[in-house]
CSV table of C-alpha atoms in Angstrom, one decimal:
chain,number,residue,atom,x,y,z
A,1061,MET,CA,24.2,-59.1,-11.3
A,1062,ALA,CA,27.8,-59.5,-10.1
A,1063,LEU,CA,30.5,-57.4,-11.5
A,1064,GLY,CA,33.7,-58.9,-12.8
A,1065,GLY,CA,37.2,-57.5,-12.2
A,1066,GLY,CA,36.9,-55.0,-15.1
A,1067,GLY,CA,33.5,-53.8,-13.9
A,1068,VAL,CA,34.7,-53.3,-10.3
A,1069,VAL,CA,37.6,-51.1,-11.7
A,1070,LEU,CA,35.2,-49.2,-14.0
A,1071,LEU,CA,32.8,-48.5,-11.2
A,1072,ALA,CA,35.5,-47.4,-9.0
A,1073,PHE,CA,36.8,-45.0,-11.7
A,1074,VAL,CA,33.2,-43.5,-12.2
A,1075,VAL,CA,32.9,-42.9,-8.5
A,1076,ALA,CA,36.3,-41.2,-8.4
A,1077,LEU,CA,35.3,-39.0,-11.2
A,1078,CYS,CA,32.0,-38.0,-9.6
A,1079,LEU,CA,33.9,-37.2,-6.3
A,1080,CYS,CA,36.4,-35.2,-8.2
A,1081,ALA,CA,33.7,-33.2,-9.9
A,1082,THR,CA,31.9,-32.6,-6.6
A,1083,ARG,CA,35.2,-31.4,-5.0
A,1084,ALA,CA,36.0,-29.1,-7.9
A,1085,GLU,CA,32.7,-27.2,-7.8
A,1086,PRO,CA,33.9,-23.5,-7.2
A,1087,GLN,CA,33.3,-22.3,-3.6
A,1088,LEU,CA,33.8,-19.0,-1.9
A,1089,GLU,CA,37.1,-18.8,0.0
A,1090,VAL,CA,38.9,-16.4,2.4
A,1091,GLY,CA,41.7,-14.8,0.4
A,1092,PHE,CA,40.3,-15.4,-2.8
A,1093,TYR,CA,42.1,-12.3,-4.4
A,1094,SER,CA,45.4,-13.0,-2.6
A,1095,TYR,CA,47.2,-13.7,-6.1
A,1096,SER,CA,44.8,-12.0,-8.6
A,1097,CYS,CA,44.4,-8.7,-6.8
A,1098,PRO,CA,46.5,-8.9,-3.5
A,1099,ALA,CA,45.4,-5.2,-2.5
A,1100,ALA,CA,41.6,-5.7,-3.2
A,1101,GLU,CA,40.5,-5.8,0.5
A,1102,LEU,CA,42.8,-3.0,1.6
A,1103,ILE,CA,41.5,-0.6,-1.2
A,1104,VAL,CA,38.0,-1.4,0.0
A,1105,LYS,CA,38.7,-0.7,3.4
A,1106,GLU,CA,40.6,2.6,2.6
A,1107,GLU,CA,37.7,4.0,0.5
A,1108,VAL,CA,35.1,3.0,3.1
A,1109,GLU,CA,37.0,4.8,5.9
A,1110,LYS,CA,37.6,7.8,3.7
A,1111,VAL,CA,33.9,8.1,2.9
A,1112,LEU,CA,32.9,7.5,6.6
A,1113,GLN,CA,35.0,10.6,7.5
A,1114,ASP,CA,32.8,12.8,5.3
A,1115,ASP,CA,29.5,11.0,5.8
A,1116,PRO,CA,29.4,9.0,9.1
A,1117,GLY,CA,26.1,7.4,8.5
A,1118,VAL,CA,26.7,5.8,5.1
A,1119,GLY,CA,28.3,2.5,6.4
A,1120,ALA,CA,24.8,1.6,7.6
A,1121,ASP,CA,23.4,1.9,4.1
A,1122,LEU,CA,26.3,-0.3,2.8
A,1123,LEU,CA,25.5,-3.0,5.3
A,1124,ARG,CA,21.8,-2.7,4.5
A,1125,MET,CA,22.6,-2.8,0.8
A,1126,HIS,CA,24.5,-6.1,1.2
A,1127,PHE,CA,21.7,-7.6,3.1
A,1128,HIS,CA,19.1,-6.4,0.4
A,1129,ASP,CA,21.3,-7.8,-2.3
A,1130,CYS,CA,21.7,-11.3,-0.6
A,1131,PHE,CA,18.0,-11.7,0.0
A,1132,VAL,CA,17.0,-11.0,-3.5
A,1133,ARG,CA,18.4,-13.5,-6.3
A,1134,GLY,CA,21.3,-14.2,-3.8
A,1135,CYS,CA,24.5,-12.2,-3.2
A,1136,ASP,CA,25.1,-11.2,-6.8
A,1137,GLY,CA,25.3,-7.5,-6.8
A,1138,SER,CA,21.8,-7.3,-8.5
A,1139,ILE,CA,20.8,-4.5,-6.2
A,1140,LEU,CA,23.6,-2.3,-7.8
A,1141,LEU,CA,22.2,-2.5,-11.4
A,1142,ASN,CA,20.3,0.6,-12.9
A,1143,SER,CA,16.8,0.4,-14.3
A,1144,THR,CA,16.6,0.0,-18.1
A,1145,LYS,CA,13.9,0.8,-20.5
A,1146,GLY,CA,11.1,-1.6,-19.8
A,1147,ASN,CA,12.5,-2.8,-16.6
A,1148,THR,CA,12.5,-1.4,-13.0
A,1149,ALA,CA,15.6,-2.6,-11.1
A,1150,GLU,CA,15.7,-3.6,-7.3
A,1151,LYS,CA,17.3,-0.3,-6.3
A,1152,ASP,CA,14.1,1.6,-7.6
A,1153,ALA,CA,11.7,-0.7,-5.8
A,1154,GLN,CA,9.8,1.2,-2.8
A,1155,ILE,CA,11.6,-0.8,-0.1
A,1156,ASN,CA,14.9,0.5,-1.5
A,1157,ALA,CA,13.8,4.1,-2.2
A,1158,ASP,CA,15.8,5.6,0.7
A,1159,LEU,CA,19.0,3.4,0.2
A,1160,GLU,CA,22.1,5.5,-0.3
A,1161,GLY,CA,25.8,4.6,-1.0
A,1162,PHE,CA,25.7,3.5,-4.5
A,1163,ASP,CA,28.3,6.2,-5.4
A,1164,VAL,CA,30.6,4.7,-2.7
A,1165,ILE,CA,30.7,1.3,-4.6
A,1166,ASP,CA,31.2,3.1,-7.9
A,1167,THR,CA,34.3,4.8,-6.4
A,1168,ILE,CA,35.7,1.6,-4.9
A,1169,LYS,CA,35.1,-0.2,-8.2
A,1170,GLU,CA,36.9,2.4,-10.0
A,1171,LYS,CA,39.8,2.1,-7.8
A,1172,LEU,CA,39.9,-1.7,-8.1
A,1173,GLU,CA,39.5,-1.6,-12.0
A,1174,ALA,CA,42.7,0.6,-11.9
A,1175,ALA,CA,44.6,-1.8,-9.8
A,1176,CYS,CA,43.2,-5.1,-11.2
A,1177,LYS,CA,41.2,-4.7,-14.2
A,1178,GLY,CA,38.3,-7.1,-14.5
A,1179,VAL,CA,39.1,-9.2,-11.4
A,1180,VAL,CA,37.1,-8.1,-8.4
A,1181,SER,CA,33.2,-8.4,-8.6
A,1182,CYS,CA,30.7,-5.8,-7.4
A,1183,ALA,CA,29.1,-8.5,-5.2
A,1184,ASP,CA,32.4,-9.0,-3.4
A,1185,ILE,CA,32.9,-5.3,-3.0
A,1186,LEU,CA,29.5,-5.2,-1.2
A,1187,ALA,CA,30.4,-8.0,1.2
A,1188,PHE,CA,33.9,-6.4,2.1
A,1189,ALA,CA,32.3,-2.9,2.3
A,1190,SER,CA,29.8,-4.0,4.8
A,1191,ARG,CA,32.2,-6.0,7.0
A,1192,ASP,CA,34.6,-2.8,6.9
A,1193,SER,CA,31.6,-0.6,7.9
A,1194,ILE,CA,30.6,-2.9,10.8
A,1195,VAL,CA,34.2,-2.8,12.1
A,1196,HIS,CA,34.3,1.1,11.7
A,1197,TYR,CA,31.3,1.4,14.0
A,1198,GLY,CA,32.7,-1.0,16.5
A,1199,GLY,CA,31.8,-4.5,15.5
A,1200,THR,CA,34.1,-7.5,15.4
A,1201,PHE,CA,36.4,-8.0,12.3
A,1202,TYR,CA,35.8,-11.3,10.4
A,1203,PRO,CA,37.2,-12.9,7.3
A,1204,VAL,CA,35.0,-12.5,4.2
A,1205,PRO,CA,34.9,-15.7,2.0
A,1206,ALA,CA,35.0,-14.2,-1.8
A,1207,GLY,CA,34.8,-15.4,-5.1
A,1208,ARG,CA,31.1,-14.2,-5.8
A,1209,ARG,CA,30.3,-13.4,-9.6
A,1210,ASP,CA,27.8,-10.7,-10.6
A,1211,GLY,CA,24.4,-11.4,-11.8
A,1212,LYS,CA,22.8,-9.9,-14.9
A,1213,ILE,CA,19.3,-9.7,-13.8
A,1214,SER,CA,17.7,-7.1,-11.5
A,1215,ARG,CA,13.9,-6.7,-11.0
A,1216,SER,CA,11.9,-4.6,-8.6
A,1217,SER,CA,9.2,-7.3,-8.4
A,1218,ASP,CA,11.8,-9.7,-6.8
A,1219,THR,CA,12.1,-7.4,-3.7
A,1220,SER,CA,9.1,-9.1,-2.2
A,1221,ASP,CA,11.8,-11.4,-0.9
A,1222,LEU,CA,12.8,-8.6,1.6
A,1223,PRO,CA,11.1,-8.5,5.0
A,1224,PRO,CA,9.0,-5.3,5.5
A,1225,PRO,CA,9.1,-3.5,8.8
A,1226,THR,CA,5.5,-4.5,9.6
A,1227,PHE,CA,6.4,-8.3,9.8
A,1228,ASN,CA,5.6,-10.3,12.9
A,1229,LEU,CA,7.9,-12.9,14.4
A,1230,THR,CA,6.2,-15.9,12.5
A,1231,GLN,CA,6.6,-14.1,9.1
A,1232,LEU,CA,10.3,-13.1,9.8
A,1233,THR,CA,11.3,-16.6,10.9
A,1234,LYS,CA,9.6,-18.0,7.7
A,1235,MET,CA,11.3,-15.6,5.4
A,1236,PHE,CA,14.7,-16.1,7.0
A,1237,VAL,CA,14.4,-19.9,7.0
A,1238,SER,CA,13.5,-19.8,3.3
A,1239,LYS,CA,16.9,-18.2,2.8
A,1240,GLY,CA,18.6,-20.9,4.9
A,1241,LEU,CA,18.9,-18.8,8.0
A,1242,SER,CA,17.7,-19.8,11.4
A,1243,GLN,CA,15.4,-17.9,13.8
A,1244,ASP,CA,18.4,-17.2,16.0
A,1245,GLU,CA,20.3,-15.9,13.0
A,1246,MET,CA,17.4,-13.6,12.2
A,1247,ILE,CA,17.4,-12.2,15.8
A,1248,THR,CA,21.2,-11.8,15.5
A,1249,LEU,CA,21.0,-10.1,12.1
A,1250,SER,CA,18.3,-7.8,13.3
A,1251,GLY,CA,20.9,-6.2,15.5
A,1252,SER,CA,22.2,-4.3,12.5
A,1253,HIS,CA,19.4,-1.8,13.4
A,1254,THR,CA,21.8,-0.7,16.2
A,1255,ILE,CA,23.1,1.7,13.4
A,1256,GLY,CA,21.4,3.9,10.8
A,1257,VAL,CA,18.3,5.7,10.4
A,1258,ALA,CA,14.7,5.1,9.2
A,1259,HIS,CA,12.0,7.3,7.5
A,1260,CYS,CA,8.7,8.1,9.3
A,1261,PRO,CA,6.5,6.3,6.8
A,1262,THR,CA,8.2,3.0,7.7
A,1263,PHE,CA,6.8,3.0,11.2
A,1264,SER,CA,4.2,5.6,11.3
A,1265,ASN,CA,1.5,3.0,11.4
A,1266,ARG,CA,2.4,2.4,15.0
A,1267,LEU,CA,1.9,6.1,15.8
A,1268,TYR,CA,-1.3,6.9,14.2
A,1269,ASN,CA,-4.6,5.0,13.6
A,1270,PHE,CA,-3.0,1.8,14.7
A,1271,SER,CA,-6.3,0.0,15.3
A,1272,ARG,CA,-9.8,0.5,16.2
A,1273,LYS,CA,-9.1,0.0,19.9
A,1274,ALA,CA,-5.8,2.0,20.0
A,1275,SER,CA,-4.5,4.9,18.0
A,1276,THR,CA,-1.1,4.0,19.0
A,1277,ASP,CA,0.5,0.5,19.2
A,1278,PRO,CA,0.2,-0.4,22.7
A,1279,THR,CA,3.3,-2.5,22.6
A,1280,LEU,CA,5.3,0.9,22.2
A,1281,ASN,CA,6.7,2.6,25.1
A,1282,PRO,CA,4.4,5.7,25.6
A,1283,LYS,CA,7.3,7.9,26.3
A,1284,TYR,CA,9.1,6.8,23.3
A,1285,ALA,CA,5.9,7.0,21.1
A,1286,GLY,CA,5.4,10.6,22.3
A,1287,GLN,CA,9.1,11.5,21.2
A,1288,LEU,CA,8.6,9.8,17.8
A,1289,LYS,CA,5.3,11.7,17.2
A,1290,LYS,CA,7.2,15.0,17.7
A,1291,GLU,CA,9.8,13.8,15.3
A,1292,CYS,CA,7.3,12.4,12.7
A,1293,PRO,CA,4.1,14.5,12.3
A,1294,PRO,CA,1.5,12.8,10.3
A,1295,ARG,CA,2.4,12.4,6.5
A,1296,SER,CA,6.0,13.6,7.2
A,1297,ASN,CA,9.1,11.7,5.6
A,1298,ASN,CA,11.6,12.8,8.2
A,1299,GLU,CA,14.4,10.7,9.3
A,1300,VAL,CA,14.9,9.4,12.9
A,1301,ASP,CA,17.8,7.2,14.5
A,1302,MET,CA,16.8,3.5,14.7
A,1303,ASP,CA,18.9,3.4,18.0
A,1304,PRO,CA,18.7,6.8,19.6
A,1305,PRO,CA,21.1,6.0,22.4
A,1306,SER,CA,24.0,5.3,20.1
A,1307,PRO,CA,23.1,5.7,16.4
A,1308,LEU,CA,26.6,5.3,15.1
A,1309,THR,CA,27.9,2.7,17.4
A,1310,PHE,CA,27.7,-1.0,16.8
A,1311,ASP,CA,26.7,-2.1,20.3
A,1312,THR,CA,23.9,-4.0,22.1
A,1313,SER,CA,21.8,-0.8,22.8
A,1314,TYR,CA,19.3,-2.0,20.2
A,1315,TYR,CA,18.5,-5.2,22.3
A,1316,ARG,CA,18.4,-3.1,25.5
A,1317,ASN,CA,15.8,-0.8,23.8
A,1318,LEU,CA,13.7,-3.9,23.0
A,1319,LEU,CA,13.5,-4.8,26.8
A,1320,ASP,CA,12.0,-1.3,27.3
A,1321,ASN,CA,9.5,-1.5,24.4
A,1322,ARG,CA,11.5,1.0,22.3
A,1323,GLY,CA,11.8,-1.1,19.2
A,1324,LEU,CA,11.2,1.2,16.3
A,1325,PHE,CA,9.6,-1.3,13.8
A,1326,THR,CA,7.0,-4.0,14.4
A,1327,SER,CA,9.7,-6.4,13.1
A,1328,ASP,CA,11.8,-5.2,15.9
A,1329,GLN,CA,9.6,-5.4,18.9
A,1330,THR,CA,8.1,-8.7,17.7
A,1331,LEU,CA,11.5,-10.4,18.8
A,1332,MET,CA,10.0,-10.0,22.4
A,1333,SER,CA,6.9,-12.0,21.7
A,1334,THR,CA,7.9,-15.5,22.7
A,1335,PRO,CA,9.9,-16.5,25.9
A,1336,ALA,CA,12.6,-18.2,23.6
A,1337,THR,CA,13.2,-15.1,21.4
A,1338,ALA,CA,13.0,-12.7,24.3
A,1339,GLY,CA,15.6,-14.8,26.1
A,1340,ARG,CA,18.0,-14.4,23.3
A,1341,VAL,CA,17.2,-10.7,23.2
A,1342,ARG,CA,18.1,-10.5,26.9
A,1343,GLN,CA,21.4,-12.4,26.5
A,1344,PHE,CA,22.4,-10.1,23.7
A,1345,ALA,CA,21.4,-7.1,25.8
A,1346,SER,CA,23.9,-8.1,28.6
A,1347,ASN,CA,26.7,-9.7,26.4
A,1348,SER,CA,28.3,-7.6,23.8
A,1349,VAL,CA,31.1,-10.0,22.9
A,1350,LEU,CA,28.6,-12.8,22.4
A,1351,PHE,CA,26.4,-10.7,20.1
A,1352,LYS,CA,29.2,-9.4,17.9
A,1353,GLN,CA,30.8,-12.8,17.6
A,1354,LYS,CA,27.4,-14.3,16.5
A,1355,PHE,CA,26.6,-11.5,14.3
A,1356,ALA,CA,30.0,-11.8,12.3
A,1357,ALA,CA,29.1,-15.6,11.9
A,1358,ALA,CA,25.6,-14.8,10.8
A,1359,MET,CA,27.0,-12.2,8.3
A,1360,VAL,CA,29.4,-14.9,6.7
A,1361,LYS,CA,26.5,-17.3,6.2
A,1362,MET,CA,24.1,-14.6,4.9
A,1363,GLY,CA,26.9,-13.8,2.4
A,1364,LYS,CA,26.7,-17.3,1.0
A,1365,ILE,CA,23.1,-17.2,-0.1
A,1366,GLY,CA,22.7,-18.0,-3.8
A,1367,VAL,CA,26.0,-17.0,-4.8
A,1368,LEU,CA,27.4,-17.3,-8.5
A,1369,THR,CA,30.8,-18.7,-8.7
A,1370,GLY,CA,33.2,-20.1,-11.3
A,1371,LYS,CA,32.0,-19.3,-14.8
A,1372,GLN,CA,28.6,-18.3,-13.6
A,1373,GLY,CA,27.6,-14.6,-14.1
A,1374,GLU,CA,30.4,-12.1,-14.9
A,1375,ILE,CA,32.6,-9.6,-13.4
A,1376,ARG,CA,31.0,-6.2,-14.2
A,1377,SER,CA,33.3,-3.5,-15.4
A,1378,TYR,CA,30.9,-1.0,-13.9
A,1379,CYS,CA,28.6,-1.9,-11.1
A,1380,ARG,CA,25.5,-0.2,-12.4
A,1381,VAL,CA,25.3,-2.0,-15.8
A,1382,VAL,CA,26.0,-5.5,-17.2
A,1383,ASN,CA,28.9,-5.9,-19.5
């Protein structure tokens, strides 16, 4: 049926309204707090630098915290919420049992509330703090798009969305793709293991009773396996550096370790299991600038997973509890 002149005008008006509605949908943006809280990012950076002077390793926890937050329910600060009567929160799930740094976020939030009450979300604090930690260790600075709002739900059962250290390449790829991240971005983000520590139970399956044919994982460098066994006697919960050559430096040592079969987790060494992924590992191992640039880009993309914006969620007054 043909439209008359009035119909054409009406149709054009409706289309324009739809386009405006689409464009008006809130999005993350760099400099989100430029007017509402101009000092926000500086306050976060100063507090991160201050705490890293006293506890040099906690920046790795802040980075891991942001990752674990984004993969579960999106980047909404849900990992920061405390358990309540009848509900075990994400932070108390087994996979997060050794995660530290929650007090750091509390301190930052307190400073921001004093400067700009009710403005900066806990989810954005995590994004800023992880970026500043990366830079502190020697990574590349990158602008963080902000405007995330805080979620109100945190359930330990949802942490099944986090990749365990026992995953192989196929499992890892599938999980990252389900979050909108490519296999290449998975390989890139795995480079975060260039800083931080791990507890023995997370990889002891590779050292003892690995299979019927081998007590130790045959893909593990024998000399490295011997070193790990000294640091991790059976049933111990000791800590070891994930990247022994440079545990507090954001560099490409992690990828060089993989080339020598010194990946700590199964999920690390599996990056060498296909020609294509091994090729990317070799490229990163020899090109620090490329790795750091791609890592920064992957962090920005990861930081947009499932975000709440506009009037969704809330801005928590205290990061551990909903308002």
